[in-house]
Amino acid sequence: GAPMLWFLSAVMVGSGLVLVVAALSVGSPKRRLRSLLLYSVGAGAFQAVPQAMAYLSVAHVGAGYISLAFAFPLLVTYVLALMLGMERLSLARALGVAVALAGGLMLVLSKFKGLNGEAAVWVLVASAIPVVIAGGNLYRTRFWPVGADPLPLAALMLTISGLMVVPFAAGTEGTAGLGILWRNEELLLLAGISIAVFAMRFVTYFKLQHVAGPVYLSQIGTVGAAVATPIAVIFMGEVLPQNFAIAIALIVAGVALFEYGRRRQKNS
């Protein structure tokens, strides 16, 4: 019953402002504000959309399924990077993508079994998250302002993406939803914790992207899925989809092949 979009907006704006203060305190360059803002509008949109999709669908599909969805941006990012000429073709990596996506498709089909219309829509929404995240990964690298520091970019992106969520929160949850958020002490505490997590996450997220590029960055999702899925099962009592073990084996094998191909390509 929590106002999820208002919650998300508050967390993103709050963490963005924390990073704005941090950027000003360390003396990050303030030049070329217009180019940074233009870049951050695009990056903010690519961040707001998948976050909103995850926050809205988690109550319908479960935290475990959402976590698994975040394992696939690595593979989708690579495919899109190939199409855009930002990566070289590697047969081992391409095979890894195919194997892992086969496992992902098995999970999606298992999740669809026995669902009614509305629940099936939420599965589709959650399953589309990796595509949007992959687009954001590529956008941030391809249009990264020359000489810009990761800290102010992360700060601007979070603040702008949080503001982008506001009209959708107002339209779907109304001003009553905002009132629920501010009157509920438990939600405010969770928001405070989430603001700290978002701030720490995205400042390192942007730094890693700046150093390693979009495809390597996407491996974060695989780590997140490996950690969050057991948590969802053990501590939240969620039931895993049918054929989960086979699907996970395919996903792990695919990611391993993908990483093997990356190492071979790097050393060749």
mmCIF file with all atom_site columns, C-alpha atoms in Angstrom, residues 62-232:
data_model
loop_
_atom_site.group_PDB
_atom_site.id
_atom_site.type_symbol
_atom_site.label_atom_id
_atom_site.label_alt_id
_atom_site.label_comp_id
_atom_site.label_asym_id
_atom_site.label_entity_id
_atom_site.label_seq_id
_atom_site.pdbx_PDB_ins_code
_atom_site.Cartn_x
_atom_site.Cartn_y
_atom_site.Cartn_z
_atom_site.occupancy
_atom_site.B_iso_or_equiv
_atom_site.pdbx_formal_charge
_atom_site.auth_seq_id
_atom_site.auth_comp_id
_atom_site.auth_asym_id
_atom_site.auth_atom_id
_atom_site.pdbx_PDB_model_num
ATOM 1   C CA . GLY A 1 62  ? 8.495  -10.624 -6.407  1.00 0.00 ? 62  GLY A CA 1
ATOM 2   C CA . ALA A 1 63  ? 11.933 -9.314  -5.505  1.00 0.00 ? 63  ALA A CA 1
ATOM 3   C CA . GLY A 1 64  ? 13.582 -12.529 -6.716  1.00 0.00 ? 64  GLY A CA 1
ATOM 4   C CA . TYR A 1 65  ? 12.311 -12.122 -10.279 1.00 0.00 ? 65  TYR A CA 1
ATOM 5   C CA . ILE A 1 66  ? 13.232 -8.430  -10.349 1.00 0.00 ? 66  ILE A CA 1
ATOM 6   C CA . SER A 1 67  ? 16.738 -9.335  -9.161  1.00 0.00 ? 67  SER A CA 1
ATOM 7   C CA . LEU A 1 68  ? 17.102 -11.906 -11.949 1.00 0.00 ? 68  LEU A CA 1
ATOM 8   C CA . ALA A 1 69  ? 15.993 -9.308  -14.499 1.00 0.00 ? 69  ALA A CA 1
ATOM 9   C CA . PHE A 1 70  ? 18.972 -7.172  -13.463 1.00 0.00 ? 70  PHE A CA 1
ATOM 10  C CA . ALA A 1 71  ? 21.317 -10.016 -14.480 1.00 0.00 ? 71  ALA A CA 1
ATOM 11  C CA . PHE A 1 72  ? 20.580 -9.482  -18.178 1.00 0.00 ? 72  PHE A CA 1
ATOM 12  C CA . PRO A 1 73  ? 21.714 -5.912  -18.939 1.00 0.00 ? 73  PRO A CA 1
ATOM 13  C CA . LEU A 1 74  ? 25.249 -7.330  -19.384 1.00 0.00 ? 74  LEU A CA 1
ATOM 14  C CA . LEU A 1 75  ? 24.104 -9.463  -22.300 1.00 0.00 ? 75  LEU A CA 1
ATOM 15  C CA . VAL A 1 76  ? 21.708 -6.939  -23.825 1.00 0.00 ? 76  VAL A CA 1
ATOM 16  C CA . THR A 1 77  ? 24.333 -4.177  -23.522 1.00 0.00 ? 77  THR A CA 1
ATOM 17  C CA . TYR A 1 78  ? 26.805 -6.305  -25.450 1.00 0.00 ? 78  TYR A CA 1
ATOM 18  C CA . VAL A 1 79  ? 24.326 -7.014  -28.253 1.00 0.00 ? 79  VAL A CA 1
ATOM 19  C CA . LEU A 1 80  ? 23.407 -3.329  -28.567 1.00 0.00 ? 80  LEU A CA 1
ATOM 20  C CA . ALA A 1 81  ? 27.090 -2.303  -28.392 1.00 0.00 ? 81  ALA A CA 1
ATOM 21  C CA . LEU A 1 82  ? 27.823 -4.680  -31.270 1.00 0.00 ? 82  LEU A CA 1
ATOM 22  C CA . MET A 1 83  ? 25.027 -3.129  -33.325 1.00 0.00 ? 83  MET A CA 1
ATOM 23  C CA . LEU A 1 84  ? 26.404 0.365   -32.632 1.00 0.00 ? 84  LEU A CA 1
ATOM 24  C CA . GLY A 1 85  ? 30.014 -0.605  -33.385 1.00 0.00 ? 85  GLY A CA 1
ATOM 25  C CA . MET A 1 86  ? 31.147 -0.018  -29.790 1.00 0.00 ? 86  MET A CA 1
ATOM 26  C CA . GLU A 1 87  ? 32.304 -3.641  -29.316 1.00 0.00 ? 87  GLU A CA 1
ATOM 27  C CA . ARG A 1 88  ? 34.031 -6.263  -31.486 1.00 0.00 ? 88  ARG A CA 1
ATOM 28  C CA . LEU A 1 89  ? 32.326 -9.582  -32.264 1.00 0.00 ? 89  LEU A CA 1
ATOM 29  C CA . SER A 1 90  ? 33.553 -12.569 -30.271 1.00 0.00 ? 90  SER A CA 1
ATOM 30  C CA . LEU A 1 91  ? 32.109 -16.031 -30.922 1.00 0.00 ? 91  LEU A CA 1
ATOM 31  C CA . ALA A 1 92  ? 32.566 -17.093 -27.295 1.00 0.00 ? 92  ALA A CA 1
ATOM 32  C CA . ARG A 1 93  ? 30.798 -13.973 -26.016 1.00 0.00 ? 93  ARG A CA 1
ATOM 33  C CA . ALA A 1 94  ? 28.016 -14.338 -28.588 1.00 0.00 ? 94  ALA A CA 1
ATOM 34  C CA . LEU A 1 95  ? 27.544 -17.977 -27.554 1.00 0.00 ? 95  LEU A CA 1
ATOM 35  C CA . GLY A 1 96  ? 27.455 -16.897 -23.907 1.00 0.00 ? 96  GLY A CA 1
ATOM 36  C CA . VAL A 1 97  ? 24.719 -14.386 -24.698 1.00 0.00 ? 97  VAL A CA 1
ATOM 37  C CA . ALA A 1 98  ? 22.657 -17.046 -26.488 1.00 0.00 ? 98  ALA A CA 1
ATOM 38  C CA . VAL A 1 99  ? 22.993 -19.592 -23.648 1.00 0.00 ? 99  VAL A CA 1
ATOM 39  C CA . ALA A 1 100 ? 22.173 -17.076 -20.912 1.00 0.00 ? 100 ALA A CA 1
ATOM 40  C CA . LEU A 1 101 ? 19.208 -15.658 -22.809 1.00 0.00 ? 101 LEU A CA 1
ATOM 41  C CA . ALA A 1 102 ? 17.873 -19.208 -23.243 1.00 0.00 ? 102 ALA A CA 1
ATOM 42  C CA . GLY A 1 103 ? 17.923 -19.531 -19.459 1.00 0.00 ? 103 GLY A CA 1
ATOM 43  C CA . GLY A 1 104 ? 16.214 -16.167 -19.108 1.00 0.00 ? 104 GLY A CA 1
ATOM 44  C CA . LEU A 1 105 ? 13.506 -17.132 -21.582 1.00 0.00 ? 105 LEU A CA 1
ATOM 45  C CA . MET A 1 106 ? 12.908 -20.319 -19.591 1.00 0.00 ? 106 MET A CA 1
ATOM 46  C CA . LEU A 1 107 ? 12.399 -18.223 -16.442 1.00 0.00 ? 107 LEU A CA 1
ATOM 47  C CA . VAL A 1 108 ? 9.973  -15.864 -18.183 1.00 0.00 ? 108 VAL A CA 1
ATOM 48  C CA . LEU A 1 109 ? 7.892  -18.718 -19.614 1.00 0.00 ? 109 LEU A CA 1
ATOM 49  C CA . SER A 1 110 ? 7.813  -20.444 -16.210 1.00 0.00 ? 110 SER A CA 1
ATOM 50  C CA . LYS A 1 111 ? 6.655  -17.203 -14.608 1.00 0.00 ? 111 LYS A CA 1
ATOM 51  C CA . PHE A 1 112 ? 3.844  -16.853 -17.159 1.00 0.00 ? 112 PHE A CA 1
ATOM 52  C CA . LYS A 1 113 ? 2.280  -20.227 -16.337 1.00 0.00 ? 113 LYS A CA 1
ATOM 53  C CA . GLY A 1 114 ? -1.099 -19.881 -14.635 1.00 0.00 ? 114 GLY A CA 1
ATOM 54  C CA . LEU A 1 115 ? -1.068 -16.067 -14.568 1.00 0.00 ? 115 LEU A CA 1
ATOM 55  C CA . ASN A 1 116 ? -4.084 -13.900 -15.337 1.00 0.00 ? 116 ASN A CA 1
ATOM 56  C CA . GLY A 1 117 ? -3.958 -10.914 -17.674 1.00 0.00 ? 117 GLY A CA 1
ATOM 57  C CA . GLU A 1 118 ? -2.833 -8.229  -15.218 1.00 0.00 ? 118 GLU A CA 1
ATOM 58  C CA . ALA A 1 119 ? -0.158 -10.387 -13.592 1.00 0.00 ? 119 ALA A CA 1
ATOM 59  C CA . ALA A 1 120 ? 1.191  -11.365 -17.015 1.00 0.00 ? 120 ALA A CA 1
ATOM 60  C CA . VAL A 1 121 ? 1.516  -7.684  -17.925 1.00 0.00 ? 121 VAL A CA 1
ATOM 61  C CA . TRP A 1 122 ? 3.668  -7.079  -14.837 1.00 0.00 ? 122 TRP A CA 1
ATOM 62  C CA . VAL A 1 123 ? 5.913  -10.002 -15.805 1.00 0.00 ? 123 VAL A CA 1
ATOM 63  C CA . LEU A 1 124 ? 6.378  -8.396  -19.223 1.00 0.00 ? 124 LEU A CA 1
ATOM 64  C CA . VAL A 1 125 ? 7.139  -5.032  -17.600 1.00 0.00 ? 125 VAL A CA 1
ATOM 65  C CA . ALA A 1 126 ? 9.761  -6.603  -15.310 1.00 0.00 ? 126 ALA A CA 1
ATOM 66  C CA . SER A 1 127 ? 11.235 -8.593  -18.219 1.00 0.00 ? 127 SER A CA 1
ATOM 67  C CA . ALA A 1 128 ? 11.707 -5.405  -20.266 1.00 0.00 ? 128 ALA A CA 1
ATOM 68  C CA . ILE A 1 129 ? 13.829 -3.732  -17.568 1.00 0.00 ? 129 ILE A CA 1
ATOM 69  C CA . PRO A 1 130 ? 17.191 -5.074  -18.887 1.00 0.00 ? 130 PRO A CA 1
ATOM 70  C CA . VAL A 1 131 ? 16.621 -3.536  -22.328 1.00 0.00 ? 131 VAL A CA 1
ATOM 71  C CA . VAL A 1 132 ? 16.112 -0.046  -20.894 1.00 0.00 ? 132 VAL A CA 1
ATOM 72  C CA . ILE A 1 133 ? 19.079 -0.407  -18.519 1.00 0.00 ? 133 ILE A CA 1
ATOM 73  C CA . ALA A 1 134 ? 21.292 -1.529  -21.400 1.00 0.00 ? 134 ALA A CA 1
ATOM 74  C CA . GLY A 1 135 ? 20.236 1.521   -23.413 1.00 0.00 ? 135 GLY A CA 1
ATOM 75  C CA . GLY A 1 136 ? 21.175 3.725   -20.468 1.00 0.00 ? 136 GLY A CA 1
ATOM 76  C CA . ASN A 1 137 ? 24.579 2.059   -20.094 1.00 0.00 ? 137 ASN A CA 1
ATOM 77  C CA . LEU A 1 138 ? 25.393 2.764   -23.728 1.00 0.00 ? 138 LEU A CA 1
ATOM 78  C CA . TYR A 1 139 ? 23.984 6.300   -23.663 1.00 0.00 ? 139 TYR A CA 1
ATOM 79  C CA . ARG A 1 140 ? 26.109 7.312   -20.671 1.00 0.00 ? 140 ARG A CA 1
ATOM 80  C CA . THR A 1 141 ? 29.313 6.076   -22.317 1.00 0.00 ? 141 THR A CA 1
ATOM 81  C CA . ARG A 1 142 ? 28.643 7.303   -25.849 1.00 0.00 ? 142 ARG A CA 1
ATOM 82  C CA . PHE A 1 143 ? 27.614 10.827  -24.834 1.00 0.00 ? 143 PHE A CA 1
ATOM 83  C CA . TRP A 1 144 ? 29.791 11.272  -21.735 1.00 0.00 ? 144 TRP A CA 1
ATOM 84  C CA . PRO A 1 145 ? 30.841 14.966  -21.724 1.00 0.00 ? 145 PRO A CA 1
ATOM 85  C CA . VAL A 1 146 ? 34.574 15.218  -22.387 1.00 0.00 ? 146 VAL A CA 1
ATOM 86  C CA . GLY A 1 147 ? 36.518 15.824  -19.195 1.00 0.00 ? 147 GLY A CA 1
ATOM 87  C CA . ALA A 1 148 ? 33.453 15.585  -16.927 1.00 0.00 ? 148 ALA A CA 1
ATOM 88  C CA . ASP A 1 149 ? 33.848 14.041  -13.467 1.00 0.00 ? 149 ASP A CA 1
ATOM 89  C CA . PRO A 1 150 ? 31.631 11.069  -12.462 1.00 0.00 ? 150 PRO A CA 1
ATOM 90  C CA . LEU A 1 151 ? 30.461 12.675  -9.196  1.00 0.00 ? 151 LEU A CA 1
ATOM 91  C CA . PRO A 1 152 ? 28.568 15.700  -10.596 1.00 0.00 ? 152 PRO A CA 1
ATOM 92  C CA . LEU A 1 153 ? 27.144 13.579  -13.421 1.00 0.00 ? 153 LEU A CA 1
ATOM 93  C CA . ALA A 1 154 ? 25.762 11.053  -10.932 1.00 0.00 ? 154 ALA A CA 1
ATOM 94  C CA . ALA A 1 155 ? 24.375 13.911  -8.812  1.00 0.00 ? 155 ALA A CA 1
ATOM 95  C CA . LEU A 1 156 ? 22.605 15.594  -11.721 1.00 0.00 ? 156 LEU A CA 1
ATOM 96  C CA . MET A 1 157 ? 21.291 12.324  -13.162 1.00 0.00 ? 157 MET A CA 1
ATOM 97  C CA . LEU A 1 158 ? 19.724 11.212  -9.873  1.00 0.00 ? 158 LEU A CA 1
ATOM 98  C CA . THR A 1 159 ? 18.166 14.603  -9.151  1.00 0.00 ? 159 THR A CA 1
ATOM 99  C CA . ILE A 1 160 ? 16.715 14.961  -12.648 1.00 0.00 ? 160 ILE A CA 1
ATOM 100 C CA . SER A 1 161 ? 15.464 11.364  -12.811 1.00 0.00 ? 161 SER A CA 1
ATOM 101 C CA . GLY A 1 162 ? 13.719 11.811  -9.462  1.00 0.00 ? 162 GLY A CA 1
ATOM 102 C CA . LEU A 1 163 ? 12.010 14.979  -10.700 1.00 0.00 ? 163 LEU A CA 1
ATOM 103 C CA . MET A 1 164 ? 10.927 13.138  -13.860 1.00 0.00 ? 164 MET A CA 1
ATOM 104 C CA . VAL A 1 165 ? 9.051  10.602  -11.733 1.00 0.00 ? 165 VAL A CA 1
ATOM 105 C CA . VAL A 1 166 ? 7.043  13.324  -9.911  1.00 0.00 ? 166 VAL A CA 1
ATOM 106 C CA . PRO A 1 167 ? 4.332  13.932  -12.575 1.00 0.00 ? 167 PRO A CA 1
ATOM 107 C CA . PHE A 1 168 ? 3.727  10.170  -12.914 1.00 0.00 ? 168 PHE A CA 1
ATOM 108 C CA . ALA A 1 169 ? 3.533  9.828   -9.134  1.00 0.00 ? 169 ALA A CA 1
ATOM 109 C CA . ALA A 1 170 ? 1.055  12.697  -8.960  1.00 0.00 ? 170 ALA A CA 1
ATOM 110 C CA . GLY A 1 171 ? -1.015 11.252  -11.808 1.00 0.00 ? 171 GLY A CA 1
ATOM 111 C CA . THR A 1 172 ? -1.220 7.692   -10.489 1.00 0.00 ? 172 THR A CA 1
ATOM 112 C CA . GLU A 1 173 ? -0.950 8.078   -6.709  1.00 0.00 ? 173 GLU A CA 1
ATOM 113 C CA . GLY A 1 174 ? -2.229 11.634  -6.274  1.00 0.00 ? 174 GLY A CA 1
ATOM 114 C CA . THR A 1 175 ? -1.253 14.096  -3.583  1.00 0.00 ? 175 THR A CA 1
ATOM 115 C CA . ALA A 1 176 ? -2.690 11.635  -1.047  1.00 0.00 ? 176 ALA A CA 1
ATOM 116 C CA . GLY A 1 177 ? 0.206  9.299   -1.843  1.00 0.00 ? 177 GLY A CA 1
ATOM 117 C CA . LEU A 1 178 ? 2.694  12.026  -1.003  1.00 0.00 ? 178 LEU A CA 1
ATOM 118 C CA . GLY A 1 179 ? 0.864  12.610  2.270   1.00 0.00 ? 179 GLY A CA 1
ATOM 119 C CA . ILE A 1 180 ? 1.096  8.903   3.135   1.00 0.00 ? 180 ILE A CA 1
ATOM 120 C CA . LEU A 1 181 ? 4.835  8.994   2.520   1.00 0.00 ? 181 LEU A CA 1
ATOM 121 C CA . TRP A 1 182 ? 5.512  11.979  4.779   1.00 0.00 ? 182 TRP A CA 1
ATOM 122 C CA . ARG A 1 183 ? 3.213  10.825  7.595   1.00 0.00 ? 183 ARG A CA 1
ATOM 123 C CA . ASN A 1 184 ? 4.534  7.276   7.801   1.00 0.00 ? 184 ASN A CA 1
ATOM 124 C CA . GLU A 1 185 ? 7.644  7.120   10.000  1.00 0.00 ? 185 GLU A CA 1
ATOM 125 C CA . GLU A 1 186 ? 8.570  3.641   8.783   1.00 0.00 ? 186 GLU A CA 1
ATOM 126 C CA . LEU A 1 187 ? 8.491  4.758   5.145   1.00 0.00 ? 187 LEU A CA 1
ATOM 127 C CA . LEU A 1 188 ? 10.561 7.842   5.989   1.00 0.00 ? 188 LEU A CA 1
ATOM 128 C CA . LEU A 1 189 ? 13.166 5.647   7.697   1.00 0.00 ? 189 LEU A CA 1
ATOM 129 C CA . LEU A 1 190 ? 13.271 3.338   4.669   1.00 0.00 ? 190 LEU A CA 1
ATOM 130 C CA . ALA A 1 191 ? 13.579 6.378   2.409   1.00 0.00 ? 191 ALA A CA 1
ATOM 131 C CA . GLY A 1 192 ? 16.528 7.645   4.441   1.00 0.00 ? 192 GLY A CA 1
ATOM 132 C CA . ILE A 1 193 ? 18.289 4.284   4.209   1.00 0.00 ? 193 ILE A CA 1
ATOM 133 C CA . SER A 1 194 ? 17.570 4.106   0.472   1.00 0.00 ? 194 SER A CA 1
ATOM 134 C CA . ILE A 1 195 ? 18.931 7.623   -0.069  1.00 0.00 ? 195 ILE A CA 1
ATOM 135 C CA . ALA A 1 196 ? 22.231 6.581   1.529   1.00 0.00 ? 196 ALA A CA 1
ATOM 136 C CA . VAL A 1 197 ? 22.337 3.380   -0.558  1.00 0.00 ? 197 VAL A CA 1
ATOM 137 C CA . PHE A 1 198 ? 21.523 5.204   -3.818  1.00 0.00 ? 198 PHE A CA 1
ATOM 138 C CA . ALA A 1 199 ? 24.141 7.881   -3.163  1.00 0.00 ? 199 ALA A CA 1
ATOM 139 C CA . MET A 1 200 ? 26.889 5.329   -2.493  1.00 0.00 ? 200 MET A CA 1
ATOM 140 C CA . ARG A 1 201 ? 25.751 3.110   -5.351  1.00 0.00 ? 201 ARG A CA 1
ATOM 141 C CA . PHE A 1 202 ? 25.634 5.671   -8.121  1.00 0.00 ? 202 PHE A CA 1
ATOM 142 C CA . VAL A 1 203 ? 28.825 7.565   -7.349  1.00 0.00 ? 203 VAL A CA 1
ATOM 143 C CA . THR A 1 204 ? 30.728 4.256   -7.662  1.00 0.00 ? 204 THR A CA 1
ATOM 144 C CA . TYR A 1 205 ? 28.489 3.229   -10.588 1.00 0.00 ? 205 TYR A CA 1
ATOM 145 C CA . PHE A 1 206 ? 29.505 6.269   -12.631 1.00 0.00 ? 206 PHE A CA 1
ATOM 146 C CA . LYS A 1 207 ? 33.165 5.937   -11.653 1.00 0.00 ? 207 LYS A CA 1
ATOM 147 C CA . LEU A 1 208 ? 33.222 2.308   -12.798 1.00 0.00 ? 208 LEU A CA 1
ATOM 148 C CA . GLN A 1 209 ? 31.482 3.212   -16.060 1.00 0.00 ? 209 GLN A CA 1
ATOM 149 C CA . HIS A 1 210 ? 34.015 5.980   -16.693 1.00 0.00 ? 210 HIS A CA 1
ATOM 150 C CA . VAL A 1 211 ? 36.946 3.608   -16.153 1.00 0.00 ? 211 VAL A CA 1
ATOM 151 C CA . ALA A 1 212 ? 35.690 0.292   -17.553 1.00 0.00 ? 212 ALA A CA 1
ATOM 152 C CA . GLY A 1 213 ? 32.928 1.072   -20.071 1.00 0.00 ? 213 GLY A CA 1
ATOM 153 C CA . PRO A 1 214 ? 29.283 -0.021  -20.413 1.00 0.00 ? 214 PRO A CA 1
ATOM 154 C CA . VAL A 1 215 ? 29.662 -3.775  -20.943 1.00 0.00 ? 215 VAL A CA 1
ATOM 155 C CA . TYR A 1 216 ? 31.938 -4.378  -17.951 1.00 0.00 ? 216 TYR A CA 1
ATOM 156 C CA . LEU A 1 217 ? 29.711 -2.133  -15.822 1.00 0.00 ? 217 LEU A CA 1
ATOM 157 C CA . SER A 1 218 ? 26.712 -4.335  -16.636 1.00 0.00 ? 218 SER A CA 1
ATOM 158 C CA . GLN A 1 219 ? 28.239 -7.214  -14.664 1.00 0.00 ? 219 GLN A CA 1
ATOM 159 C CA . ILE A 1 220 ? 26.967 -5.408  -11.547 1.00 0.00 ? 220 ILE A CA 1
ATOM 160 C CA . GLY A 1 221 ? 23.514 -6.766  -12.355 1.00 0.00 ? 221 GLY A CA 1
ATOM 161 C CA . THR A 1 222 ? 24.754 -10.364 -12.322 1.00 0.00 ? 222 THR A CA 1
ATOM 162 C CA . VAL A 1 223 ? 26.304 -9.866  -8.880  1.00 0.00 ? 223 VAL A CA 1
ATOM 163 C CA . GLY A 1 224 ? 23.090 -8.235  -7.646  1.00 0.00 ? 224 GLY A CA 1
ATOM 164 C CA . ALA A 1 225 ? 20.980 -11.139 -8.881  1.00 0.00 ? 225 ALA A CA 1
ATOM 165 C CA . ALA A 1 226 ? 23.276 -13.681 -7.223  1.00 0.00 ? 226 ALA A CA 1
ATOM 166 C CA . VAL A 1 227 ? 22.945 -11.864 -3.882  1.00 0.00 ? 227 VAL A CA 1
ATOM 167 C CA . ALA A 1 228 ? 19.291 -10.779 -3.954  1.00 0.00 ? 228 ALA A CA 1
ATOM 168 C CA . THR A 1 229 ? 17.617 -13.941 -5.234  1.00 0.00 ? 229 THR A CA 1
ATOM 169 C CA . PRO A 1 230 ? 18.621 -16.122 -2.246  1.00 0.00 ? 230 PRO A CA 1
ATOM 170 C CA . ILE A 1 231 ? 17.609 -13.275 0.085   1.00 0.00 ? 231 ILE A CA 1
ATOM 171 C CA . ALA A 1 232 ? 14.155 -13.139 -1.534  1.00 0.00 ? 232 ALA A CA 1
#
